[in-house]
Amino acid sequence: MRKNLLLGFALMLLIVFQALGQTDVTISGKLTDKEGLGIPGVSVAVKGTKLGTVTDADGNYTIAVPKGSTLIFSGVGYKNKAVVVGDQTSVNATMESDEEITGIVVNAYGQVIDKTTRTGALTSVSGKDFENLPMQSFDRAMQGRMSGVAVNAASGAPGGGLTVRIRGTGSVLASNAPLYIIDGVQVTPGATSGQGSTNTLGSINPNDIESIEVLKDAASGAIYGAQSANGVVIITTKKGKKNTDNFSFTMQEGFVQPIRLHEMLNGRQYATLKREGAVNDLFQPQIAAPTQAQIDAAIANTNTLYGNPDDPNLTNFDWKKNMFRTARLRTYDLTYSGGGDKSRFYVSAAYQRQEGQIIKNQWERLTLRANIDVKSSKRFALQSNNSVSVQGIFGSIAGGEGNFLNSPFFGAFLSAPTKNGYNPDGSFAQYTDGVLSFNYNILQGVNQEVRRGSGVQFVNSLRGTYTIGGGFSVTSFVGVDWLNNRDENIRPASIAAFAPGNMTNRYDRDLSMNTSHTVNFNKTIGQNHNITALAGYEYRFRQAMFTSALGRAVNPGISVLTGGVANGTTSTTVSTVGGNVFESDRAGFFGQAKYNFKEKYFIDGTFRRDGSSKFGANSRYGNFYATSVGWRISEEAFMQDIKDQVSELKLRASYGYVGNSEIDDYRNVTTFAGAGVYAGTNAIRPNTLGNDLITWEGSRQTNVAVDYGFLRGNRIFGSLDFWRRDTEDALFSVTLAGDAGVRPSNVIRNVGKIRNQGIDFEVGAVLFNNPEKLQWTSSFNITYQENKVLELPEGRNLLLVGGVEVFKNYSVNSYALPTYAGVNPATGQGMYYDANNNIIYQPLGYVVDANTNAINFRDSKIQGSSLPRIFGGWNNSLSYKGITLDFLWQYQYGNVAYNSDYWANLHNSMEGGDNNVTKALDRWTKPGDITNVPRASLAGTYNGVSTSVASTRYLEDASYLRLKTVTLGYTIPAERLKGFKSARVFVQSVNLLTFTKSNIIDPEVVGTTGNVTSLLNGINQFPQGRQFSIGASLGF
């Protein structure tokens, strides 16, 4: 018994001593920024445990931890930091600012813009937010992530571009695209191919991008003067980091499927509809009832042309199935970066290939990049950014997007299902009965027509900065954007519709150079007065040229225009040659000054004077300016008691005048073109009328905003902006009086005014921030916008621009249409409402009073706009023990679009031999039917009225909500890796889900005619695909 007591007592002592050996140590300390100021709200966690605390208002903390623990410091706007606790009882640390979070922007002149001190409107996205997404161009990364920035795919074709609009549409004839600056180089957006199917912005590998910043108002963009009315997009590519050596390789494989396609009639449904339409055409109120012989003849004729629906062996060929496919995509990305005290480097190589949803189509790109930073002395620094890309597009897209005829996308829907695309021996079927448009077998065209396009683009820059001392420095910069393209299109004689065959070659070259020289001043006087200023000069030159040649009756085996002409071809049918050269230059002086007191009160001012060769001698110079103020209320003494609740609160306001000079070259001079032969001599005629008085479109912009942050460390943060953007001296094409005796009779003038106004709202939150467990950051943005044409030339209320209407007091993107009222149950004829809501059958369009210019809409009215009233996105990033989930919802609301595909594939296609969407099965067939689809008609008329009247019948709500991107990844723990620094695997999807009321295949891809709305918007536009991919990333 005594021995047992002694043994128990000894065990108790052992446990006590062991426990004493593990006694927690109380650690206290202070976390500060680089200025030595305490940082409140920083999370202090003990790795591998549930222990944790946060720093107080002065950055101090106290926590009890086991000896040998590792403390993890993490805070919004700062990089995570780990410190191992030894025997010390005090652990202080300086937190390093994370520029990707705090919003450090470097503009084209090397100026640093900090979101904390900014007074203008800007928004940004980090390269980490779209890392490894299978994007073909970086502008897709902005979609849904930035308030005030509307981004829509202009095409779903491989390599296709996007439409970017910042705070609305401010022009009709000039460009609405923003100014793009890549590492200081001003890049011209557009097609890298004469065929218009690839995108110059796709020359940059998205994985090379560090950040994208968008300057949205005059205060932030006025330093760019006449180029900033539509906003400025600044792209900064990655650089090497000091004392690091990183090598990484990323690979992705995936596939793309159509989001959805129109459902078309099968062979029997098609033949039935054609027979029914032929018989219906015999029963018209204005003609006598047909005889049975006439009815039998009509049926026999449709049986011959379109097929007999009673034939059990009737052909049912699925053109759509034979045209579309599941396409493959793959990307390979290799990077190497590093650096020391005096130099840093970042080099990369990437290859991406994506097949098209249409067979025989493919896009690919190879990019190379080398960024080098050298600090040769304490005073001199040199920065060089260089990239080259090669893009190629292959396959047949005859006629191009937006073209009705001979397009594989459109032909897949229109071609008659009772016509087989192939003969029994596998050769392509030929038809001469006119049922297929132009007797063209679209499958033969896709397989035998050759289309090749390629583009090589160099974007290079060199920046040198010399620090003089006393806060002064000088910077010189030169940037070059050089693009060279070639396109070849061969239509062989084997395709009957193109006999005797032809070939087109086109070469494009676009060279632009911008150089700037600035003197910079940055100094803090005393401890409270912060001054930043710069003055500089900039010059830009651009030359764009093309040469094209068309050869006819070429030998299909010889891909040259000379030497490949078939025997017996006359010289008049051999070739057509054309080309042009466009040159322009621009120069400007600018200055900017910024002052703030204690980073509490701010005032900024910018002035720039630009001159452009695009305008006449008396109108080529313009002055542009902006001023802005800010008040950081959260830094006031009376706010310090609630600093833990309101961590950031700043008011800012700006006003400025900026310009838009992006119009076609030589609009200020009259140009001439060939006019045939007159009196035995070649003649010329005026081609465009010049106006040497045209000048920039001016834009007066106002912005009033508040930036906010709540809870310690800005756990909730965001901004609210109210803005207005008035375009003055908007360019319009004005028709001269008939007695002017001039042809052409249109001239460009600065005579209009357009207003855009709205609200931008952004909010973000760090919902969870435990590095050892769950981290979740969420951000939401929404924009409300209005667009209105305030003035048109010569007091008019209506102006036709390229056949499209622009109405005063309405959006520049408006539709004026009669209202569809359904179908008369007795006759099957389409009905419409007149101005008094009475039923009519032949609506009258608007007319304009020649004396007062007043519009009488008669049976039409403004039915909406293609410009969304509301758009935005919701972005989320979650991580848990190495598992990450990122997803982005993108949406737009309040816009309408004319479903031109339905117009072509429903009513218009009931005429002739084209196929129809299955909606045609809902058509009226007998008295008493209640439907909104009129009776079938091969002639396209009933009682003398067209059955395909443009009306609200085809106007649809184009609002949508889309799960744009989803990425699920897993980072393998470092302790499990051998020979690798890091390893990550991931799966991704793009355009995974779409919710919309619209019947349009892809409501996001709705084409435009110039900058205004056309009833043919979206016709034959390639929709985007739904992408799925899997990938892996390795670090060495």
PDB file of N, CA and C in Angstrom, residues 333-400:
ATOM      1  N   ASP A 333       2.281  27.646 -70.015  1.00  0.00           N
ATOM      2  CA  ASP A 333       2.818  28.920 -69.549  1.00  0.00           C
ATOM      3  C   ASP A 333       4.079  28.670 -68.735  1.00  0.00           C
ATOM      4  N   LEU A 334       5.178  29.313 -69.136  1.00  0.00           N
ATOM      5  CA  LEU A 334       6.468  29.114 -68.477  1.00  0.00           C
ATOM      6  C   LEU A 334       7.015  30.479 -68.059  1.00  0.00           C
ATOM      7  N   THR A 335       7.388  30.656 -66.789  1.00  0.00           N
ATOM      8  CA  THR A 335       7.922  31.928 -66.319  1.00  0.00           C
ATOM      9  C   THR A 335       9.167  31.700 -65.477  1.00  0.00           C
ATOM     10  N   TYR A 336      10.048  32.690 -65.515  1.00  0.00           N
ATOM     11  CA  TYR A 336      11.257  32.667 -64.687  1.00  0.00           C
ATOM     12  C   TYR A 336      11.518  34.106 -64.252  1.00  0.00           C
ATOM     13  N   SER A 337      11.662  34.325 -62.963  1.00  0.00           N
ATOM     14  CA  SER A 337      11.862  35.679 -62.452  1.00  0.00           C
ATOM     15  C   SER A 337      12.821  35.651 -61.276  1.00  0.00           C
ATOM     16  N   GLY A 338      13.432  36.783 -61.036  1.00  0.00           N
ATOM     17  CA  GLY A 338      14.351  36.900 -59.915  1.00  0.00           C
ATOM     18  C   GLY A 338      14.983  38.269 -59.887  1.00  0.00           C
ATOM     19  N   GLY A 339      15.987  38.424 -59.045  1.00  0.00           N
ATOM     20  CA  GLY A 339      16.651  39.708 -58.968  1.00  0.00           C
ATOM     21  C   GLY A 339      17.466  39.859 -57.714  1.00  0.00           C
ATOM     22  N   GLY A 340      18.256  40.926 -57.720  1.00  0.00           N
ATOM     23  CA  GLY A 340      19.080  41.265 -56.570  1.00  0.00           C
ATOM     24  C   GLY A 340      18.907  42.716 -56.209  1.00  0.00           C
ATOM     25  N   ASP A 341      19.947  43.309 -55.625  1.00  0.00           N
ATOM     26  CA  ASP A 341      19.855  44.695 -55.182  1.00  0.00           C
ATOM     27  C   ASP A 341      19.798  45.678 -56.345  1.00  0.00           C
ATOM     28  N   LYS A 342      20.455  45.352 -57.467  1.00  0.00           N
ATOM     29  CA  LYS A 342      20.571  46.317 -58.552  1.00  0.00           C
ATOM     30  C   LYS A 342      19.792  45.949 -59.815  1.00  0.00           C
ATOM     31  N   SER A 343      19.312  44.757 -59.910  1.00  0.00           N
ATOM     32  CA  SER A 343      18.576  44.379 -61.118  1.00  0.00           C
ATOM     33  C   SER A 343      17.528  43.330 -60.788  1.00  0.00           C
ATOM     34  N   ARG A 344      16.479  43.357 -61.583  1.00  0.00           N
ATOM     35  CA  ARG A 344      15.410  42.375 -61.473  1.00  0.00           C
ATOM     36  C   ARG A 344      14.976  41.988 -62.886  1.00  0.00           C
ATOM     37  N   PHE A 345      14.454  40.782 -63.023  1.00  0.00           N
ATOM     38  CA  PHE A 345      14.027  40.342 -64.345  1.00  0.00           C
ATOM     39  C   PHE A 345      12.793  39.451 -64.234  1.00  0.00           C
ATOM     40  N   TYR A 346      12.027  39.454 -65.305  1.00  0.00           N
ATOM     41  CA  TYR A 346      10.864  38.567 -65.436  1.00  0.00           C
ATOM     42  C   TYR A 346      10.768  38.171 -66.900  1.00  0.00           C
ATOM     43  N   VAL A 347      10.857  36.891 -67.185  1.00  0.00           N
ATOM     44  CA  VAL A 347      10.738  36.398 -68.560  1.00  0.00           C
ATOM     45  C   VAL A 347       9.667  35.313 -68.589  1.00  0.00           C
ATOM     46  N   SER A 348       8.977  35.228 -69.721  1.00  0.00           N
ATOM     47  CA  SER A 348       7.913  34.233 -69.832  1.00  0.00           C
ATOM     48  C   SER A 348       7.733  33.822 -71.287  1.00  0.00           C
ATOM     49  N   ALA A 349       7.182  32.644 -71.442  1.00  0.00           N
ATOM     50  CA  ALA A 349       6.775  32.131 -72.752  1.00  0.00           C
ATOM     51  C   ALA A 349       5.462  31.393 -72.552  1.00  0.00           C
ATOM     52  N   ALA A 350       4.521  31.615 -73.465  1.00  0.00           N
ATOM     53  CA  ALA A 350       3.212  30.980 -73.324  1.00  0.00           C
ATOM     54  C   ALA A 350       2.667  30.613 -74.689  1.00  0.00           C
ATOM     55  N   TYR A 351       1.948  29.520 -74.712  1.00  0.00           N
ATOM     56  CA  TYR A 351       1.294  29.069 -75.947  1.00  0.00           C
ATOM     57  C   TYR A 351      -0.138  28.701 -75.605  1.00  0.00           C
ATOM     58  N   GLN A 352      -1.073  29.159 -76.435  1.00  0.00           N
ATOM     59  CA  GLN A 352      -2.477  28.838 -76.227  1.00  0.00           C
ATOM     60  C   GLN A 352      -3.109  28.488 -77.568  1.00  0.00           C
ATOM     61  N   ARG A 353      -3.905  27.445 -77.566  1.00  0.00           N
ATOM     62  CA  ARG A 353      -4.616  27.044 -78.775  1.00  0.00           C
ATOM     63  C   ARG A 353      -6.051  26.696 -78.419  1.00  0.00           C
ATOM     64  N   GLN A 354      -6.964  27.188 -79.228  1.00  0.00           N
ATOM     65  CA  GLN A 354      -8.370  26.876 -79.005  1.00  0.00           C
ATOM     66  C   GLN A 354      -9.047  26.608 -80.333  1.00  0.00           C
ATOM     67  N   GLU A 355      -9.704  25.475 -80.413  1.00  0.00           N
ATOM     68  CA  GLU A 355     -10.502  25.173 -81.592  1.00  0.00           C
ATOM     69  C   GLU A 355     -11.809  25.946 -81.531  1.00  0.00           C
ATOM     70  N   GLY A 356     -12.387  26.204 -82.695  1.00  0.00           N
ATOM     71  CA  GLY A 356     -13.670  26.877 -82.758  1.00  0.00           C
ATOM     72  C   GLY A 356     -14.813  25.894 -82.607  1.00  0.00           C
ATOM     73  N   GLN A 357     -15.972  26.402 -82.232  1.00  0.00           N
ATOM     74  CA  GLN A 357     -17.154  25.556 -82.132  1.00  0.00           C
ATOM     75  C   GLN A 357     -17.626  25.095 -83.503  1.00  0.00           C
ATOM     76  N   ILE A 358     -17.227  25.852 -84.555  1.00  0.00           N
ATOM     77  CA  ILE A 358     -17.470  25.451 -85.932  1.00  0.00           C
ATOM     78  C   ILE A 358     -16.306  24.581 -86.388  1.00  0.00           C
ATOM     79  N   ILE A 359     -16.586  23.509 -87.078  1.00  0.00           N
ATOM     80  CA  ILE A 359     -15.520  22.619 -87.536  1.00  0.00           C
ATOM     81  C   ILE A 359     -14.541  23.371 -88.422  1.00  0.00           C
ATOM     82  N   LYS A 360     -13.310  22.904 -88.436  1.00  0.00           N
ATOM     83  CA  LYS A 360     -12.240  23.437 -89.280  1.00  0.00           C
ATOM     84  C   LYS A 360     -11.803  24.835 -88.871  1.00  0.00           C
ATOM     85  N   ASN A 361     -12.145  25.277 -87.676  1.00  0.00           N
ATOM     86  CA  ASN A 361     -11.736  26.590 -87.206  1.00  0.00           C
ATOM     87  C   ASN A 361     -10.840  26.453 -85.989  1.00  0.00           C
ATOM     88  N   GLN A 362      -9.818  27.304 -85.920  1.00  0.00           N
ATOM     89  CA  GLN A 362      -8.867  27.224 -84.821  1.00  0.00           C
ATOM     90  C   GLN A 362      -8.136  28.549 -84.670  1.00  0.00           C
ATOM     91  N   TRP A 363      -7.853  28.897 -83.419  1.00  0.00           N
ATOM     92  CA  TRP A 363      -7.060  30.088 -83.103  1.00  0.00           C
ATOM     93  C   TRP A 363      -5.906  29.666 -82.204  1.00  0.00           C
ATOM     94  N   GLU A 364      -4.733  30.280 -82.410  1.00  0.00           N
ATOM     95  CA  GLU A 364      -3.606  29.987 -81.533  1.00  0.00           C
ATOM     96  C   GLU A 364      -2.744  31.234 -81.361  1.00  0.00           C
ATOM     97  N   ARG A 365      -1.990  31.224 -80.268  1.00  0.00           N
ATOM     98  CA  ARG A 365      -1.153  32.376 -79.937  1.00  0.00           C
ATOM     99  C   ARG A 365       0.105  31.911 -79.210  1.00  0.00           C
ATOM    100  N   LEU A 366       1.213  32.520 -79.589  1.00  0.00           N
ATOM    101  CA  LEU A 366       2.480  32.332 -78.896  1.00  0.00           C
ATOM    102  C   LEU A 366       2.948  33.695 -78.416  1.00  0.00           C
ATOM    103  N   THR A 367       3.274  33.813 -77.135  1.00  0.00           N
ATOM    104  CA  THR A 367       3.769  35.080 -76.588  1.00  0.00           C
ATOM    105  C   THR A 367       5.099  34.875 -75.884  1.00  0.00           C
ATOM    106  N   LEU A 368       5.962  35.863 -76.014  1.00  0.00           N
ATOM    107  CA  LEU A 368       7.241  35.898 -75.315  1.00  0.00           C
ATOM    108  C   LEU A 368       7.375  37.250 -74.632  1.00  0.00           C
ATOM    109  N   ARG A 369       7.934  37.264 -73.436  1.00  0.00           N
ATOM    110  CA  ARG A 369       8.080  38.530 -72.693  1.00  0.00           C
ATOM    111  C   ARG A 369       9.392  38.537 -71.929  1.00  0.00           C
ATOM    112  N   ALA A 370      10.000  39.742 -71.868  1.00  0.00           N
ATOM    113  CA  ALA A 370      11.199  39.954 -71.055  1.00  0.00           C
ATOM    114  C   ALA A 370      11.123  41.343 -70.444  1.00  0.00           C
ATOM    115  N   ASN A 371      10.942  41.427 -69.138  1.00  0.00           N
ATOM    116  CA  ASN A 371      10.913  42.685 -68.394  1.00  0.00           C
ATOM    117  C   ASN A 371      12.174  42.769 -67.535  1.00  0.00           C
ATOM    118  N   ILE A 372      12.899  43.871 -67.654  1.00  0.00           N
ATOM    119  CA  ILE A 372      14.168  44.027 -66.938  1.00  0.00           C
ATOM    120  C   ILE A 372      14.184  45.386 -66.250  1.00  0.00           C
ATOM    121  N   ASP A 373      14.541  45.387 -64.971  1.00  0.00           N
ATOM    122  CA  ASP A 373      14.714  46.617 -64.201  1.00  0.00           C
ATOM    123  C   ASP A 373      16.147  46.665 -63.691  1.00  0.00           C
ATOM    124  N   VAL A 374      16.814  47.772 -63.965  1.00  0.00           N
ATOM    125  CA  VAL A 374      18.204  47.919 -63.554  1.00  0.00           C
ATOM    126  C   VAL A 374      18.368  49.246 -62.823  1.00  0.00           C
ATOM    127  N   LYS A 375      18.992  49.193 -61.655  1.00  0.00           N
ATOM    128  CA  LYS A 375      19.339  50.408 -60.929  1.00  0.00           C
ATOM    129  C   LYS A 375      20.859  50.481 -60.896  1.00  0.00           C
ATOM    130  N   SER A 376      21.402  51.200 -61.891  1.00  0.00           N
ATOM    131  CA  SER A 376      22.850  51.208 -62.064  1.00  0.00           C
ATOM    132  C   SER A 376      23.559  52.039 -61.011  1.00  0.00           C
ATOM    133  N   SER A 377      22.838  52.962 -60.395  1.00  0.00           N
ATOM    134  CA  SER A 377      23.410  53.772 -59.322  1.00  0.00           C
ATOM    135  C   SER A 377      22.287  54.239 -58.419  1.00  0.00           C
ATOM    136  N   LYS A 378      22.647  54.986 -57.394  1.00  0.00           N
ATOM    137  CA  LYS A 378      21.622  55.489 -56.488  1.00  0.00           C
ATOM    138  C   LYS A 378      20.694  56.473 -57.181  1.00  0.00           C
ATOM    139  N   ARG A 379      21.151  57.042 -58.288  1.00  0.00           N
ATOM    140  CA  ARG A 379      20.370  58.084 -58.937  1.00  0.00           C
ATOM    141  C   ARG A 379      19.690  57.639 -60.240  1.00  0.00           C
ATOM    142  N   PHE A 380      20.207  56.613 -60.872  1.00  0.00           N
ATOM    143  CA  PHE A 380      19.689  56.273 -62.196  1.00  0.00           C
ATOM    144  C   PHE A 380      19.083  54.881 -62.193  1.00  0.00           C
ATOM    145  N   ALA A 381      17.866  54.783 -62.786  1.00  0.00           N
ATOM    146  CA  ALA A 381      17.164  53.506 -62.916  1.00  0.00           C
ATOM    147  C   ALA A 381      16.658  53.360 -64.337  1.00  0.00           C
ATOM    148  N   LEU A 382      16.729  52.146 -64.841  1.00  0.00           N
ATOM    149  CA  LEU A 382      16.317  51.847 -66.208  1.00  0.00           C
ATOM    150  C   LEU A 382      15.320  50.695 -66.172  1.00  0.00           C
ATOM    151  N   GLN A 383      14.277  50.841 -66.978  1.00  0.00           N
ATOM    152  CA  GLN A 383      13.234  49.818 -67.010  1.00  0.00           C
ATOM    153  C   GLN A 383      12.904  49.507 -68.461  1.00  0.00           C
ATOM    154  N   SER A 384      12.961  48.233 -68.804  1.00  0.00           N
ATOM    155  CA  SER A 384      12.685  47.801 -70.171  1.00  0.00           C
ATOM    156  C   SER A 384      11.633  46.706 -70.144  1.00  0.00           C
ATOM    157  N   ASN A 385      10.556  46.893 -70.927  1.00  0.00           N
ATOM    158  CA  ASN A 385       9.487  45.909 -71.027  1.00  0.00           C
ATOM    159  C   ASN A 385       9.321  45.541 -72.497  1.00  0.00           C
ATOM    160  N   ASN A 386       9.408  44.264 -72.793  1.00  0.00           N
ATOM    161  CA  ASN A 386       9.400  43.826 -74.186  1.00  0.00           C
ATOM    162  C   ASN A 386       8.531  42.584 -74.344  1.00  0.00           C
ATOM    163  N   SER A 387       7.676  42.604 -75.356  1.00  0.00           N
ATOM    164  CA  SER A 387       6.850  41.430 -75.633  1.00  0.00           C
ATOM    165  C   SER A 387       6.667  41.274 -77.136  1.00  0.00           C
ATOM    166  N   VAL A 388       6.518  40.041 -77.543  1.00  0.00           N
ATOM    167  CA  VAL A 388       6.194  39.721 -78.930  1.00  0.00           C
ATOM    168  C   VAL A 388       5.143  38.624 -78.907  1.00  0.00           C
ATOM    169  N   SER A 389       4.192  38.727 -79.807  1.00  0.00           N
ATOM    170  CA  SER A 389       3.158  37.709 -79.892  1.00  0.00           C
ATOM    171  C   SER A 389       2.897  37.371 -81.350  1.00  0.00           C
ATOM    172  N   VAL A 390       2.546  36.133 -81.566  1.00  0.00           N
ATOM    173  CA  VAL A 390       2.159  35.657 -82.890  1.00  0.00           C
ATOM    174  C   VAL A 390       0.789  35.014 -82.741  1.00  0.00           C
ATOM    175  N   GLN A 391      -0.189  35.550 -83.465  1.00  0.00           N
ATOM    176  CA  GLN A 391      -1.533  34.989 -83.436  1.00  0.00           C
ATOM    177  C   GLN A 391      -1.873  34.436 -84.806  1.00  0.00           C
ATOM    178  N   GLY A 392      -2.604  33.341 -84.826  1.00  0.00           N
ATOM    179  CA  GLY A 392      -3.046  32.750 -86.075  1.00  0.00           C
ATOM    180  C   GLY A 392      -4.467  32.268 -85.977  1.00  0.00           C
ATOM    181  N   ILE A 393      -5.208  32.434 -87.060  1.00  0.00           N
ATOM    182  CA  ILE A 393      -6.569  31.911 -87.116  1.00  0.00           C
ATOM    183  C   ILE A 393      -6.704  31.136 -88.411  1.00  0.00           C
ATOM    184  N   PHE A 394      -7.303  29.967 -88.319  1.00  0.00           N
ATOM    185  CA  PHE A 394      -7.367  29.057 -89.452  1.00  0.00           C
ATOM    186  C   PHE A 394      -8.795  28.550 -89.601  1.00  0.00           C
ATOM    187  N   GLY A 395      -9.189  28.324 -90.842  1.00  0.00           N
ATOM    188  CA  GLY A 395     -10.495  27.757 -91.098  1.00  0.00           C
ATOM    189  C   GLY A 395     -11.282  28.620 -92.037  1.00  0.00           C
ATOM    190  N   SER A 396     -12.542  28.294 -92.197  1.00  0.00           N
ATOM    191  CA  SER A 396     -13.395  29.006 -93.136  1.00  0.00           C
ATOM    192  C   SER A 396     -14.532  29.667 -92.395  1.00  0.00           C
ATOM    193  N   ILE A 397     -14.579  30.991 -92.464  1.00  0.00           N
ATOM    194  CA  ILE A 397     -15.740  31.734 -91.976  1.00  0.00           C
ATOM    195  C   ILE A 397     -16.163  32.618 -93.133  1.00  0.00           C
ATOM    196  N   ALA A 398     -16.742  32.008 -94.139  1.00  0.00           N
ATOM    197  CA  ALA A 398     -17.067  32.722 -95.364  1.00  0.00           C
ATOM    198  C   ALA A 398     -18.056  33.832 -95.090  1.00  0.00           C
ATOM    199  N   GLY A 399     -17.778  35.007 -95.602  1.00  0.00           N
ATOM    200  CA  GLY A 399     -18.675  36.128 -95.418  1.00  0.00           C
ATOM    201  C   GLY A 399     -18.465  36.843 -94.114  1.00  0.00           C
ATOM    202  N   GLY A 400     -17.897  36.153 -93.121  1.00  0.00           N
ATOM    203  CA  GLY A 400     -17.628  36.803 -91.847  1.00  0.00           C
ATOM    204  C   GLY A 400     -18.854  36.901 -90.974  1.00  0.00           C
TER     205      GLY A 400
END
